[in-house]
mmCIF file of C-alpha atoms and ligand atoms in Angstrom:
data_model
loop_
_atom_site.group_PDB
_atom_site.id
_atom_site.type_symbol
_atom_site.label_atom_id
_atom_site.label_comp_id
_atom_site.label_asym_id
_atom_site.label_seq_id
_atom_site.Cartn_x
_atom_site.Cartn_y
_atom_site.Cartn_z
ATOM 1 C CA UNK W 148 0.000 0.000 0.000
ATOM 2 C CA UNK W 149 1.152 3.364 -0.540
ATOM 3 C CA UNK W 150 2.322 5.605 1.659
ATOM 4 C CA UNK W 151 0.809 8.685 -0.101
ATOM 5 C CA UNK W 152 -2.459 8.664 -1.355
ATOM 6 C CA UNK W 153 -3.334 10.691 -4.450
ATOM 7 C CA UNK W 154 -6.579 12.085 -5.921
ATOM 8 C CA UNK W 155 -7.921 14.996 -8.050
ATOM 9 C CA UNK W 156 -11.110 16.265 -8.822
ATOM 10 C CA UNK W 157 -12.250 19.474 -10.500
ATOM 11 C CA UNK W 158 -8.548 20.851 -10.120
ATOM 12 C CA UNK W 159 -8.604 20.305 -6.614
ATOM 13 C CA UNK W 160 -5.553 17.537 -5.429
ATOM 14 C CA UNK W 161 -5.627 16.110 -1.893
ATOM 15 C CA UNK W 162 -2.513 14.225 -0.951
ATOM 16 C CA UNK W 163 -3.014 12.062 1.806
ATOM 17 C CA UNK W 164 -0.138 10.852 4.570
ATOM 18 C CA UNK W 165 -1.287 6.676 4.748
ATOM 19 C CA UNK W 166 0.624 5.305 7.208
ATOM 20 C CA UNK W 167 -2.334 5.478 9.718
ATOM 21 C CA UNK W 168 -1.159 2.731 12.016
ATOM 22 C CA UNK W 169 2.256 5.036 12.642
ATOM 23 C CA UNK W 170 0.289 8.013 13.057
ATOM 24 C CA UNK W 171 1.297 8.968 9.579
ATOM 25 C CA UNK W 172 5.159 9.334 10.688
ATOM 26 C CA UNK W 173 7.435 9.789 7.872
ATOM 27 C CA UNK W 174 9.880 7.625 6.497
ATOM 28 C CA UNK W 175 12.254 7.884 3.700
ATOM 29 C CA UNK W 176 9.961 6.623 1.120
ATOM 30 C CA UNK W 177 6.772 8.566 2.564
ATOM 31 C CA UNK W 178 8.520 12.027 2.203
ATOM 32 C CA UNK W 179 10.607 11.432 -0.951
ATOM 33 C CA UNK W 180 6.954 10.239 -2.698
ATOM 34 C CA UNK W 181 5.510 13.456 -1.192
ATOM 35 C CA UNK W 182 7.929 15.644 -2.703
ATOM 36 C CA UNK W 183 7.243 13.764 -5.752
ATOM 37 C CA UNK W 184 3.448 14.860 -5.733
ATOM 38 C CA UNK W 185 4.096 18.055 -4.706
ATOM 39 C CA UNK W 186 6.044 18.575 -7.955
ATOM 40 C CA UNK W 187 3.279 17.352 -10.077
ATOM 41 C CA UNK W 188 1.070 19.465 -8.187
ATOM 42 C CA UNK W 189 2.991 22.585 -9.352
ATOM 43 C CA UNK W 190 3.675 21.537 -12.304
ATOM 44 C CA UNK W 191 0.264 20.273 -13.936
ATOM 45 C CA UNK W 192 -2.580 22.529 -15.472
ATOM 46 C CA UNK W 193 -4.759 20.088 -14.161
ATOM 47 C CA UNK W 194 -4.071 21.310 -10.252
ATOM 48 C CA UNK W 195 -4.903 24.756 -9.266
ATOM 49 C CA UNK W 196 -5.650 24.494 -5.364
ATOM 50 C CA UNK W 197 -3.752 21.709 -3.383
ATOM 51 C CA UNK W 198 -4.912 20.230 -0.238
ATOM 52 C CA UNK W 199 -3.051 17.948 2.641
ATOM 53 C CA UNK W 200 -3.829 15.730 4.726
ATOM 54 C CA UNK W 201 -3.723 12.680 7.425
ATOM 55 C CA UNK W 202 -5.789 9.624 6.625
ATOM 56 C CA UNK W 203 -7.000 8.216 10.253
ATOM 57 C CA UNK W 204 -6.732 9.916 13.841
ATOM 58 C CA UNK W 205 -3.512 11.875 12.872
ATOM 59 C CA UNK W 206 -2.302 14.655 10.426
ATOM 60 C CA UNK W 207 1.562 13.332 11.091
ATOM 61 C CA UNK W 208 3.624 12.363 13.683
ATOM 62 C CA UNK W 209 6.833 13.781 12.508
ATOM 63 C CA UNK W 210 10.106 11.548 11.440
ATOM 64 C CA UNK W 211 9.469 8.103 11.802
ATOM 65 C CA UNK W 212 11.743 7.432 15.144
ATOM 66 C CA UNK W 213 11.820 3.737 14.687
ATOM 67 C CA UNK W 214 13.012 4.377 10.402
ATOM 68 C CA UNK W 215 15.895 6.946 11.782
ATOM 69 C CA UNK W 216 17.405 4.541 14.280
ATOM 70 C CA UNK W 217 18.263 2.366 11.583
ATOM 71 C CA UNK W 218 21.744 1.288 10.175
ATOM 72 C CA UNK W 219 21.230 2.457 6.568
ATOM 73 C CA UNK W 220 19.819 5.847 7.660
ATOM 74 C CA UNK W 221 21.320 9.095 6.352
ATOM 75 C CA UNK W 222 22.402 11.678 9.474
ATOM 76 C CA UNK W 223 20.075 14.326 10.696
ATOM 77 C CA UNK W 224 21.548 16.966 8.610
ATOM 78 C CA UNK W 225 20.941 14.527 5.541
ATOM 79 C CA UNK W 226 17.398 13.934 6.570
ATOM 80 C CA UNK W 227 16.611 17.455 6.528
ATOM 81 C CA UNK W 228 18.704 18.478 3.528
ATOM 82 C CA UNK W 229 17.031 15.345 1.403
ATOM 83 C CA UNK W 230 13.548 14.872 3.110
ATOM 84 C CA UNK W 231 12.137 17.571 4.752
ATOM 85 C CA UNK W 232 13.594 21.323 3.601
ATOM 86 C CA UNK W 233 12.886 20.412 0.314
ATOM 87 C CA UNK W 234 8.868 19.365 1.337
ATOM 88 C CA UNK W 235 8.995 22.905 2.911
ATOM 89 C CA UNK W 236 10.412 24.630 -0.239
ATOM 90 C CA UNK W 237 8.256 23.106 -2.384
ATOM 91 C CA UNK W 238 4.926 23.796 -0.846
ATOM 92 C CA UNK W 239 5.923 27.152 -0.007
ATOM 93 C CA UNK W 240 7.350 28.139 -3.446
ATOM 94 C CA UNK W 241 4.315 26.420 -4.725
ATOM 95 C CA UNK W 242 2.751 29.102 -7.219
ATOM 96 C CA UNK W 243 -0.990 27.682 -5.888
ATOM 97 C CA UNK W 244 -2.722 27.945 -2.761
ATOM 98 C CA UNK W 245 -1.685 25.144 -0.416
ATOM 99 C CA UNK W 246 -4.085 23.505 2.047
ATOM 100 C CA UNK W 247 -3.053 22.099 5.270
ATOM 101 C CA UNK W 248 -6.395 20.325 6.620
ATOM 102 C CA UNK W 249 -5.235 19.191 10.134
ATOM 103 C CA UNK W 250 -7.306 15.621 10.945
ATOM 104 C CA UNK W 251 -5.721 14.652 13.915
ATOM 105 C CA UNK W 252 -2.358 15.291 15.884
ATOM 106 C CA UNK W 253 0.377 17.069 13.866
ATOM 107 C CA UNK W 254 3.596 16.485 16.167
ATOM 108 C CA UNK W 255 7.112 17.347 14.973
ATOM 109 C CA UNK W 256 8.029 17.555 11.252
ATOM 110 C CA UNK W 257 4.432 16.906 10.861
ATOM 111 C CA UNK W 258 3.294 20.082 12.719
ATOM 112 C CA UNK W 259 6.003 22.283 10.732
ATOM 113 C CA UNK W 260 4.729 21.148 7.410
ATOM 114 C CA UNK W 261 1.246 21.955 8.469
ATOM 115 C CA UNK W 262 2.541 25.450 9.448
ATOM 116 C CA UNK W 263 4.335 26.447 6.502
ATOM 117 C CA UNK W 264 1.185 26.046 4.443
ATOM 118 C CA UNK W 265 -0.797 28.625 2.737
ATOM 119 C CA UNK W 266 -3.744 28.031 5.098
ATOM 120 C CA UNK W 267 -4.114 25.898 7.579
ATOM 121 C CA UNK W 268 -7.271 24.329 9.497
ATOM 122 C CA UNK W 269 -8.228 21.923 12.344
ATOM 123 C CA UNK W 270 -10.586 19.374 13.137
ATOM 124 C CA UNK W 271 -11.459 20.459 16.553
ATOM 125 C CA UNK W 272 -9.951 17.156 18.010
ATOM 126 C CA UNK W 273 -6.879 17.731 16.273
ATOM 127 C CA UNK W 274 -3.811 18.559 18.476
ATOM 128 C CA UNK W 275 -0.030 20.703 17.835
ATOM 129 C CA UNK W 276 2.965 19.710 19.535
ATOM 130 C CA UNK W 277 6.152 20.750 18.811
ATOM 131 C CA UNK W 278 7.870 17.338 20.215
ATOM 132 C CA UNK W 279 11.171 18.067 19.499
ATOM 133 C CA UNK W 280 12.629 18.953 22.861
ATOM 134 C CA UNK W 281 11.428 15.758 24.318
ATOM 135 C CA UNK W 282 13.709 13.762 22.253
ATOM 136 C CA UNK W 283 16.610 16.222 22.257
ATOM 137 C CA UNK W 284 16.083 17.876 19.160
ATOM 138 C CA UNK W 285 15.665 21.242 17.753
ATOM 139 C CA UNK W 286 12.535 22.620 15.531
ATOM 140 C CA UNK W 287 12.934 21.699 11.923
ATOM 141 C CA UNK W 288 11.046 21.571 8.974
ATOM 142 C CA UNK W 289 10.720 25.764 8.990
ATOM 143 C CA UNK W 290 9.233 25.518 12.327
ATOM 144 C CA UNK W 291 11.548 28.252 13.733
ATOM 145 C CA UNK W 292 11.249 30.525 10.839
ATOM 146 C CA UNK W 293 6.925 30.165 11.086
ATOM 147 C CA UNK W 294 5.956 29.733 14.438
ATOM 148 C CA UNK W 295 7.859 32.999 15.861
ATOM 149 C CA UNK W 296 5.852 35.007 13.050
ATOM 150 C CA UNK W 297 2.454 33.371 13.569
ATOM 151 C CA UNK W 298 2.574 33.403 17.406
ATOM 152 C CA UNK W 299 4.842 35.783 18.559
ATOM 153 C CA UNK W 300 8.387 34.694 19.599
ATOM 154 C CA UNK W 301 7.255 34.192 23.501
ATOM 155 C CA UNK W 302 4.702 31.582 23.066
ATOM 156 C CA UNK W 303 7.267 30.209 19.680
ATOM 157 C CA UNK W 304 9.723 29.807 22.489
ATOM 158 C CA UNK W 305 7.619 28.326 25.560
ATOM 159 C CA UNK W 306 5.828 25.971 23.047
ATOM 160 C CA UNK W 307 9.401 24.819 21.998
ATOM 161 C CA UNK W 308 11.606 24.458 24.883
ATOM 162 C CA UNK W 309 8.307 22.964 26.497
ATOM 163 C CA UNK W 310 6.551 20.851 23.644
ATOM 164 C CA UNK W 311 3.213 21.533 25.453
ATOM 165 C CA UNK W 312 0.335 19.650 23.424
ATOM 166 C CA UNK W 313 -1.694 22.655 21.658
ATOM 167 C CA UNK W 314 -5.341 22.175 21.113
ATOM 168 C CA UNK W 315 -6.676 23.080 17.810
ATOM 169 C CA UNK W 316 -9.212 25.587 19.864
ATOM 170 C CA UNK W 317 -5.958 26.589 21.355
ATOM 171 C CA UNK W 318 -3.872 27.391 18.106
ATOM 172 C CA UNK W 319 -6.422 29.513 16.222
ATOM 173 C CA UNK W 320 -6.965 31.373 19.109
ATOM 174 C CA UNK W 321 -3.150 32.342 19.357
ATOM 175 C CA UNK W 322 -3.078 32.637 15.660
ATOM 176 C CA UNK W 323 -1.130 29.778 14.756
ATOM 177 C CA UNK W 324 -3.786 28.570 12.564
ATOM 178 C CA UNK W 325 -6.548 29.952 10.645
ATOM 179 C CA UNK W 326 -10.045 27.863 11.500
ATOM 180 C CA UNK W 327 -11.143 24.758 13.606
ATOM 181 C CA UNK W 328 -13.949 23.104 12.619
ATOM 182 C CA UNK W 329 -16.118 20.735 14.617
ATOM 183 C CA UNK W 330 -14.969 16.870 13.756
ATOM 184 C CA UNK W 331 -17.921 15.738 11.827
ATOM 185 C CA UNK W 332 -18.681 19.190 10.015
ATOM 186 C CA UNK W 333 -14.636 19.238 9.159
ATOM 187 C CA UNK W 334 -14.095 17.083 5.750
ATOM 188 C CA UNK W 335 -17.091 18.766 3.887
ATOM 189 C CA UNK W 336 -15.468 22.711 5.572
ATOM 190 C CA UNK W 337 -12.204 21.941 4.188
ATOM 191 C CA UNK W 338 -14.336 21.005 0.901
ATOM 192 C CA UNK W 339 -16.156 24.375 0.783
ATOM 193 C CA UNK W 340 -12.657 26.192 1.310
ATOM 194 C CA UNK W 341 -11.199 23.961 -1.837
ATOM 195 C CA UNK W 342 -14.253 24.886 -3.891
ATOM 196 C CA UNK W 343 -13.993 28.617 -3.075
ATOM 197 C CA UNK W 344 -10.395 28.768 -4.060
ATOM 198 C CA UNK W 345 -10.738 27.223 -7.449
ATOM 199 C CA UNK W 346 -13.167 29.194 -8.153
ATOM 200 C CA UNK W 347 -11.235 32.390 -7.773
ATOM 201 C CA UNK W 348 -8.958 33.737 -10.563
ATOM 202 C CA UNK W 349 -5.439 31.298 -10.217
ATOM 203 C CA UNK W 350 -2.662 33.501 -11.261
ATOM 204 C CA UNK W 351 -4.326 36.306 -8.666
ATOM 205 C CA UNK W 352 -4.085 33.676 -5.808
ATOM 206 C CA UNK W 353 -0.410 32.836 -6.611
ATOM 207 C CA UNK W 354 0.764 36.258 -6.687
ATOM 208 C CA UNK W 355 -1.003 37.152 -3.333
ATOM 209 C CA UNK W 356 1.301 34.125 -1.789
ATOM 210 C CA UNK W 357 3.955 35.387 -3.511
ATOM 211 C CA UNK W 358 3.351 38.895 -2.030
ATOM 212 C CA UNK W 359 2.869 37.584 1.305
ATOM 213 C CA UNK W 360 6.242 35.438 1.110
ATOM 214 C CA UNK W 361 7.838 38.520 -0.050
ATOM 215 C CA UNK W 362 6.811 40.577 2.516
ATOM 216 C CA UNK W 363 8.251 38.390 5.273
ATOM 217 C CA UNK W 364 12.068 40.031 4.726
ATOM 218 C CA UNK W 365 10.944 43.689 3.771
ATOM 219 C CA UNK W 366 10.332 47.352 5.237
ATOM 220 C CA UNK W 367 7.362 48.878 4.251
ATOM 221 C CA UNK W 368 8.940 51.123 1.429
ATOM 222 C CA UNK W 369 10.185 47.707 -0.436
ATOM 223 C CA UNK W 370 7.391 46.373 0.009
ATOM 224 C CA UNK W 371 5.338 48.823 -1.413
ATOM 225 C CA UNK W 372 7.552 47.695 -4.348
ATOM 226 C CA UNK W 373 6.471 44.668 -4.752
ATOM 227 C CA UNK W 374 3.095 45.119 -4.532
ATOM 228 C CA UNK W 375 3.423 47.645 -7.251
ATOM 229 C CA UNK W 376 5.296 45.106 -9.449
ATOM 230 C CA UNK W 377 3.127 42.021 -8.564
ATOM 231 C CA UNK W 378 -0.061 44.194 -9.036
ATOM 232 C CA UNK W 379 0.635 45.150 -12.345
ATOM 233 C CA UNK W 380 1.639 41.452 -13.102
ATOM 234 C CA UNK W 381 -1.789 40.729 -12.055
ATOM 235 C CA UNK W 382 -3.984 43.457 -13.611
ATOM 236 C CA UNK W 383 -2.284 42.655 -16.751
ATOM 237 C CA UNK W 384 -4.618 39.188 -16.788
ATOM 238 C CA UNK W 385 -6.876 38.341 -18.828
ATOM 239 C CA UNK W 386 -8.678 36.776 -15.490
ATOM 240 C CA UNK W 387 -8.859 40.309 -13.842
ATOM 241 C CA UNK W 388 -10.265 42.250 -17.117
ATOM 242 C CA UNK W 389 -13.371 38.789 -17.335
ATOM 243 C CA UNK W 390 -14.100 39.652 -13.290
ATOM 244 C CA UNK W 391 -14.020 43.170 -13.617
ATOM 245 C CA UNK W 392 -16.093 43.297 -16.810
ATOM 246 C CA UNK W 393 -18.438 40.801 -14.965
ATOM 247 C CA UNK W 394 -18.971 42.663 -11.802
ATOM 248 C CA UNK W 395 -20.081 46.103 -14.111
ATOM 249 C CA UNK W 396 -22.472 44.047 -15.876
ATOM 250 C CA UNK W 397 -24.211 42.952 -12.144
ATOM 251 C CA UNK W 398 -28.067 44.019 -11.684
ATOM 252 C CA UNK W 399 -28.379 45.891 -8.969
HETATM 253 O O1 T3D F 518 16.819 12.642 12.361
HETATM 254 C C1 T3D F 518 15.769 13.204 12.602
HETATM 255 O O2 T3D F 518 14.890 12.617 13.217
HETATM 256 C C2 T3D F 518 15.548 14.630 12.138
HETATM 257 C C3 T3D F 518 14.151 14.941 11.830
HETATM 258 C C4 T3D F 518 13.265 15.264 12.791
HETATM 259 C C5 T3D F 518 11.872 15.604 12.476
HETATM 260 C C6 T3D F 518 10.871 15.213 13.550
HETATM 261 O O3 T3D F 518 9.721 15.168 13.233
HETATM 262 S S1 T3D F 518 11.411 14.866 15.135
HETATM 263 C C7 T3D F 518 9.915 14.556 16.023
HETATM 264 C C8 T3D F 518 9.436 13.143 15.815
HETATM 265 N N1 T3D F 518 8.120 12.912 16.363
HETATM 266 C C9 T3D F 518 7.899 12.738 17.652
HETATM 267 O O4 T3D F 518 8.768 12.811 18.486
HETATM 268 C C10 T3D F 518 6.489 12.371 18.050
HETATM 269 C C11 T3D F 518 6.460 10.955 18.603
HETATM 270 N N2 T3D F 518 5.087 10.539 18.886
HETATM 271 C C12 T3D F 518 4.421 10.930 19.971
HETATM 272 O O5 T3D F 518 4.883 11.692 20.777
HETATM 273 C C13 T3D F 518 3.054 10.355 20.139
HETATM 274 O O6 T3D F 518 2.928 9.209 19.358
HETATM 275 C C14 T3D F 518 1.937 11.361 19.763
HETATM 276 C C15 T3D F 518 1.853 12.452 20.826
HETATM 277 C C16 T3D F 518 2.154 11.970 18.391
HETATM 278 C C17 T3D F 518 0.569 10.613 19.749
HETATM 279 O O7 T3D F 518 0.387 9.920 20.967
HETATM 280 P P1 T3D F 518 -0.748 8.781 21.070
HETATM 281 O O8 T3D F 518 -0.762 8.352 22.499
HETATM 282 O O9 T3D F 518 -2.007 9.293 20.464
HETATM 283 O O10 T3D F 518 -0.281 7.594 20.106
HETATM 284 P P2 T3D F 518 0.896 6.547 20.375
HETATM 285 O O11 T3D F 518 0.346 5.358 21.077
HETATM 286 O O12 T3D F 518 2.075 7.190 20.966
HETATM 287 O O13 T3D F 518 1.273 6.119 18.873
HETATM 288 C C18 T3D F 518 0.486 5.211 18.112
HETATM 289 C C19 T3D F 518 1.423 4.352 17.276
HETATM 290 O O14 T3D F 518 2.161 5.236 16.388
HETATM 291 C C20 T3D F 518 2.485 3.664 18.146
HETATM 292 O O15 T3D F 518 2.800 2.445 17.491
HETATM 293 P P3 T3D F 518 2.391 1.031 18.161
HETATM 294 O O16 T3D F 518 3.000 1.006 19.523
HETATM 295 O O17 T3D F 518 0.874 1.060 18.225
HETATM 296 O O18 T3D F 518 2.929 0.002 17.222
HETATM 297 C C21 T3D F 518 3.660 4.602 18.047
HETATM 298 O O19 T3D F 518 4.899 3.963 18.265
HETATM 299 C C22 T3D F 518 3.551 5.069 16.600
HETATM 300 N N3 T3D F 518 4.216 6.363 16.413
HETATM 301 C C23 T3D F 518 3.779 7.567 16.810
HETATM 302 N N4 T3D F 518 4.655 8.512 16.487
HETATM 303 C C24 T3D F 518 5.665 7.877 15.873
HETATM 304 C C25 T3D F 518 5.398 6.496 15.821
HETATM 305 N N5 T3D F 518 6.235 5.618 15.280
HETATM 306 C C26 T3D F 518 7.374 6.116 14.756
HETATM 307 N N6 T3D F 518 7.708 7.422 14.752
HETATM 308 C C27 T3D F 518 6.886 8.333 15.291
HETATM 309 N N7 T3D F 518 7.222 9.655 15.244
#
């Protein structure tokens, strides 16, 4: 069975983690065949609005702790270099919006990849935990670069050094995530948010992430820049004049 499940409908991929009975922990193979989809993802015409996600009662446990203890394993800087900064890289530079819909518990790795996505929701039984203290590591997978900016570098730091479980009531509350939804209301929420992003004008979406991104290493004045630059980029669509054009032709 594979460890990724694939599927796309009406532009819309979901890629699934499927190692439910290891709470979706990665191994070598699970992340490398991630990447993999996550370059078809940005690569096809056929996928405008990515979504991810955990199938059973997690999102992803993080490295696989029982894969990394093994003989043949590469060192922790190798796992990060190979496995999981490129995951982060690629959903990030991603020119489409990217979709983290949390199931379950997101713990290590697992949490950071949630994190770095474009936006992220919870089922409300769905739990954060930054577990690498426990076990003597630091925060990978972005986590350091993220969580300071969505929370504030206190709680970043206390949530860290402690690797206190966060509920998902808990981390849109303190802004580290955008919505919970109730468990059995969550699938068909996360649906609605897929449908109301393809239907939106593509190239407009991907420059708004690319703004964002941009505006995470800039004073206002540069910023103002970009905005100028990326605007025009974006007015100069054919997408913008058909919504424009549309929206004069409304009836009152
Ligand atoms: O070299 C490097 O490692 C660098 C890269 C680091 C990136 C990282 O992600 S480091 C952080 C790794 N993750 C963790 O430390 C989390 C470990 N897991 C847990 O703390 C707990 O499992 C959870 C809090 C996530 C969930 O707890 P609970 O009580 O709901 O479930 P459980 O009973 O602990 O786990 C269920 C099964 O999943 C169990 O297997 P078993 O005994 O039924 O056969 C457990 O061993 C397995 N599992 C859970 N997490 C992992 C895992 N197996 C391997 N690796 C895991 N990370």
């Amino acid at each position: 069975m594979s460890s990724i499940t694939f599927d796309i409908k009406e532009s819309l991929a979901t890629i699934t983690f499927n190692r439910p009975e290891k709470l979706n922990a990665f191994d070598r193979e699970m992340a490398l065949e991630f990447q993999a989809k996550l370059d078809f993802c940005a690569n096809s015409a056929d996928v405008k609005v990515v979504i991810i996600t955990g199938n059973g009662k997690a999102f992803s446990a993080g490295q696989d702790l029982a894969a990394v203890a093994g003989s043949d394993q590469p060192g922790i800087g190798r796992i990060l270099s190979e496995l999981y900064n490129p995951i982060v890289t690629k959903i990030t530079s991603m020119p489409k919006p990217v979709v983290a819909a949390v199931n379950g518990v997101a713990a290590g790795a697992g949490a950071n990849i949630a994190l770095c996505c474009d936006i992220v929701v919870a089922a409300s039984s769905a739990v954060f935990i930054q577990a690498f203290s426990k076990i003597g590591l630091i925060p990978d997978s972005g986590g350091t670069w993220f969580l300071p900016r969505l929370i504030g570098w206190q709680r970043a730091s206390a949530l860290m050094l402690l690797g206190d479980k966060v509920s998902a009531a808990e981390a849109a509350d303190m802004g580290m995530i955008f919505k919970t939804y109730p468990d059995p209301e969550f699938a068909a929420s996360v649906e609605k948010i897929g449908s109301t992003l393809i239907s939106m004008p593509a190239a407009g979406l991907a420059l708004t992430k690319r703004a964002l991104q941009l505006s995470m290493n800039k004073n206002l004045h540069d910023q103002l820049i970009e905005e100028d630059e990326l605007q025009q980029q974006a007015a100069g669509t054919p997408a913008f004049r058909e919504s424009v054009a549309q929206f004069l032709k409304r009836k009152p």
